[in-house]
PDB file of C-alpha atoms in Angstrom:
ATOM      1  CA  MET A   1     147.624 -15.967 -12.999  1.00  0.00           C
ATOM      2  CA  VAL A   2     146.116 -16.629  -9.648  1.00  0.00           C
ATOM      3  CA  ASN A   3     148.505 -16.990  -6.815  1.00  0.00           C
ATOM      4  CA  PRO A   4     147.937 -20.433  -5.186  1.00  0.00           C
ATOM      5  CA  LYS A   5     148.073 -18.925  -1.737  1.00  0.00           C
ATOM      6  CA  GLU A   6     145.095 -16.676  -2.542  1.00  0.00           C
ATOM      7  CA  ARG A   7     142.940 -19.590  -3.663  1.00  0.00           C
ATOM      8  CA  TYR A   8     142.964 -21.356  -0.341  1.00  0.00           C
ATOM      9  CA  VAL A   9     141.651 -20.125   2.977  1.00  0.00           C
ATOM     10  CA  THR A  10     142.410 -21.365   6.407  1.00  0.00           C
ATOM     11  CA  TYR A  11     139.978 -23.554   8.289  1.00  0.00           C
ATOM     12  CA  GLU A  12     139.461 -20.814  10.836  1.00  0.00           C
ATOM     13  CA  ALA A  13     138.674 -18.211   8.174  1.00  0.00           C
ATOM     14  CA  PHE A  14     136.263 -20.620   6.500  1.00  0.00           C
ATOM     15  CA  ASN A  15     134.457 -21.274   9.798  1.00  0.00           C
ATOM     16  CA  ASP A  16     134.130 -17.539  10.425  1.00  0.00           C
ATOM     17  CA  PHE A  17     132.725 -17.066   6.947  1.00  0.00           C
ATOM     18  CA  LYS A  18     130.383 -20.035   7.321  1.00  0.00           C
ATOM     19  CA  HIS A  19     129.151 -18.837  10.708  1.00  0.00           C
ATOM     20  CA  SER A  20     128.496 -15.288   9.518  1.00  0.00           C
ATOM     21  CA  ASP A  21     126.886 -16.496   6.279  1.00  0.00           C
ATOM     22  CA  PHE A  22     124.569 -18.898   8.073  1.00  0.00           C
ATOM     23  CA  GLN A  23     123.716 -16.219  10.607  1.00  0.00           C
ATOM     24  CA  GLU A  24     122.758 -13.859   7.789  1.00  0.00           C
ATOM     25  CA  VAL A  25     120.544 -16.549   6.270  1.00  0.00           C
ATOM     26  CA  LYS A  26     118.898 -17.157   9.653  1.00  0.00           C
ATOM     27  CA  ASP A  27     118.307 -13.435  10.091  1.00  0.00           C
ATOM     28  CA  ASP A  28     116.852 -13.198   6.595  1.00  0.00           C
ATOM     29  CA  ILE A  29     114.518 -16.107   7.319  1.00  0.00           C
ATOM     30  CA  LYS A  30     113.369 -14.415  10.540  1.00  0.00           C
ATOM     31  CA  ASP A  31     112.728 -11.207   8.615  1.00  0.00           C
ATOM     32  CA  LEU A  32     110.763 -13.100   5.972  1.00  0.00           C
ATOM     33  CA  ARG A  33     108.665 -14.802   8.641  1.00  0.00           C
ATOM     34  CA  GLY A  34     107.855 -11.426  10.136  1.00  0.00           C
ATOM     35  CA  GLU A  35     106.863 -10.069   6.745  1.00  0.00           C
ATOM     36  CA  VAL A  36     104.674 -13.113   6.090  1.00  0.00           C
ATOM     37  CA  LYS A  37     102.913 -12.545   9.432  1.00  0.00           C
ATOM     38  CA  GLU A  38     102.290  -8.928   8.479  1.00  0.00           C
ATOM     39  CA  LEU A  39     100.946 -10.001   5.090  1.00  0.00           C
ATOM     40  CA  ARG A  40      98.614 -12.507   6.743  1.00  0.00           C
ATOM     41  CA  GLY A  41      97.269  -9.729   8.935  1.00  0.00           C
ATOM     42  CA  ASP A  42      96.777  -7.510   5.898  1.00  0.00           C
ATOM     43  CA  VAL A  43      94.994 -10.301   4.018  1.00  0.00           C
ATOM     44  CA  THR A  44      92.699 -10.852   7.003  1.00  0.00           C
ATOM     45  CA  GLU A  45      91.837  -7.148   7.091  1.00  0.00           C
ATOM     46  CA  ILE A  46      91.163  -7.175   3.349  1.00  0.00           C
ATOM     47  CA  ARG A  47      88.862 -10.180   3.735  1.00  0.00           C
ATOM     48  CA  VAL A  48      86.905  -8.409   6.470  1.00  0.00           C
ATOM     49  CA  GLU A  49      86.594  -5.278   4.348  1.00  0.00           C
ATOM     50  CA  LEU A  50      85.492  -7.315   1.323  1.00  0.00           C
ATOM     51  CA  THR A  51      82.834  -9.037   3.421  1.00  0.00           C
ATOM     52  CA  GLU A  52      81.560  -5.647   4.588  1.00  0.00           C
ATOM     53  CA  LEU A  53      81.566  -4.337   1.013  1.00  0.00           C
ATOM     54  CA  ARG A  54      79.695  -7.421  -0.170  1.00  0.00           C
ATOM     55  CA  GLY A  55      77.016  -6.727   2.440  1.00  0.00           C
ATOM     56  CA  ASP A  56      76.835  -3.084   1.393  1.00  0.00           C
ATOM     57  CA  MET A  57      76.472  -4.114  -2.251  1.00  0.00           C
ATOM     58  CA  LYS A  58      73.594  -6.445  -1.363  1.00  0.00           C
ATOM     59  CA  VAL A  59      71.839  -3.624   0.489  1.00  0.00           C
ATOM     60  CA  LEU A  60      72.369  -1.229  -2.428  1.00  0.00           C
ATOM     61  CA  THR A  61      71.094  -3.838  -4.873  1.00  0.00           C
ATOM     62  CA  GLN A  62      67.938  -4.304  -2.806  1.00  0.00           C
ATOM     63  CA  ARG A  63      67.434  -0.544  -2.627  1.00  0.00           C
ATOM     64  CA  MET A  64      67.865  -0.187  -6.382  1.00  0.00           C
ATOM     65  CA  ASP A  65      65.390  -3.017  -6.960  1.00  0.00           C
ATOM     66  CA  GLY A  66      62.939  -1.188  -4.701  1.00  0.00           C
ATOM     67  CA  ILE A  67      63.486   2.065  -6.578  1.00  0.00           C
ATOM     68  CA  VAL A  68      62.943   0.371  -9.942  1.00  0.00           C
ATOM     69  CA  THR A  69      59.769  -1.286  -8.656  1.00  0.00           C
ATOM     70  CA  SER A  70      58.505   2.053  -7.341  1.00  0.00           C
ATOM     71  CA  LEU A  71      59.309   3.795 -10.611  1.00  0.00           C
ATOM     72  CA  ASN A  72      57.440   1.130 -12.563  1.00  0.00           C
ATOM     73  CA  TRP A  73      54.423   1.536 -10.282  1.00  0.00           C
ATOM     74  CA  TYR A  74      54.535   5.338 -10.598  1.00  0.00           C
ATOM     75  CA  LYS A  75      54.896   4.993 -14.356  1.00  0.00           C
ATOM     76  CA  TYR A  76      51.692   2.965 -14.544  1.00  0.00           C
ATOM     77  CA  VAL A  77      49.895   5.420 -12.253  1.00  0.00           C
ATOM     78  CA  PHE A  78      51.094   8.330 -14.381  1.00  0.00           C
ATOM     79  CA  VAL A  79      49.959   6.603 -17.579  1.00  0.00           C
ATOM     80  CA  LEU A  80      46.544   5.944 -16.048  1.00  0.00           C
ATOM     81  CA  VAL A  81      46.213   9.498 -14.762  1.00  0.00           C
ATOM     82  CA  VAL A  82      47.159  10.980 -18.130  1.00  0.00           C
ATOM     83  CA  LEU A  83      45.423   8.476 -20.382  1.00  0.00           C
ATOM     84  CA  LEU A  84      42.222   8.004 -18.388  1.00  0.00           C
ATOM     85  CA  PRO A  85      40.894  11.527 -19.085  1.00  0.00           C
ATOM     86  CA  PHE A  86      41.893  11.174 -22.733  1.00  0.00           C
ATOM     87  CA  ILE A  87      40.104   7.835 -23.024  1.00  0.00           C
ATOM     88  CA  GLU A  88      37.018   9.253 -21.289  1.00  0.00           C
ATOM     89  CA  ARG A  89      36.893  12.176 -23.730  1.00  0.00           C
ATOM     90  CA  TRP A  90      37.426   9.871 -26.666  1.00  0.00           C
ATOM     91  CA  VAL A  91      34.705   7.447 -25.539  1.00  0.00           C
ATOM     92  CA  SER A  92      32.310  10.296 -24.741  1.00  0.00           C
ATOM     93  CA  ARG A  93      32.625  11.580 -28.319  1.00  0.00           C
ATOM     94  CA  PHE A  94      31.344   8.309 -29.690  1.00  0.00           C
ATOM     95  CA  ILE A  95      28.601   7.753 -27.164  1.00  0.00           C
TER      96      ILE A  95
END
C-alpha cells in the first residue's frame, strides 16, 4: 500500500515543481519558435530556388521547341534534296 505521507507534497515543494515545470515549457516554446523561424527561412530559400528552376525550365522548353522546329525544317530540306533528283529522273524518263 501507498504510505499516505508519500502521496502528499508540501506547498513549497509543489511551487518548486510548478516553477521548474513551467520554465521548461517556456524554454521548449522558445526553442520551437526558433525552429519555426529557421523553417520559414528554409521555405523561403526553397521558394526562390523553385522560381529559378521554373525559369530555367521555361528556357529549356523554348530551346527544345526551337530544336524541334529546326529539325522539322531540316527534315523537309533533306527530303527535297534527296527526292528532287529522283523525281527529276523519274519525270525525265516519261518525257
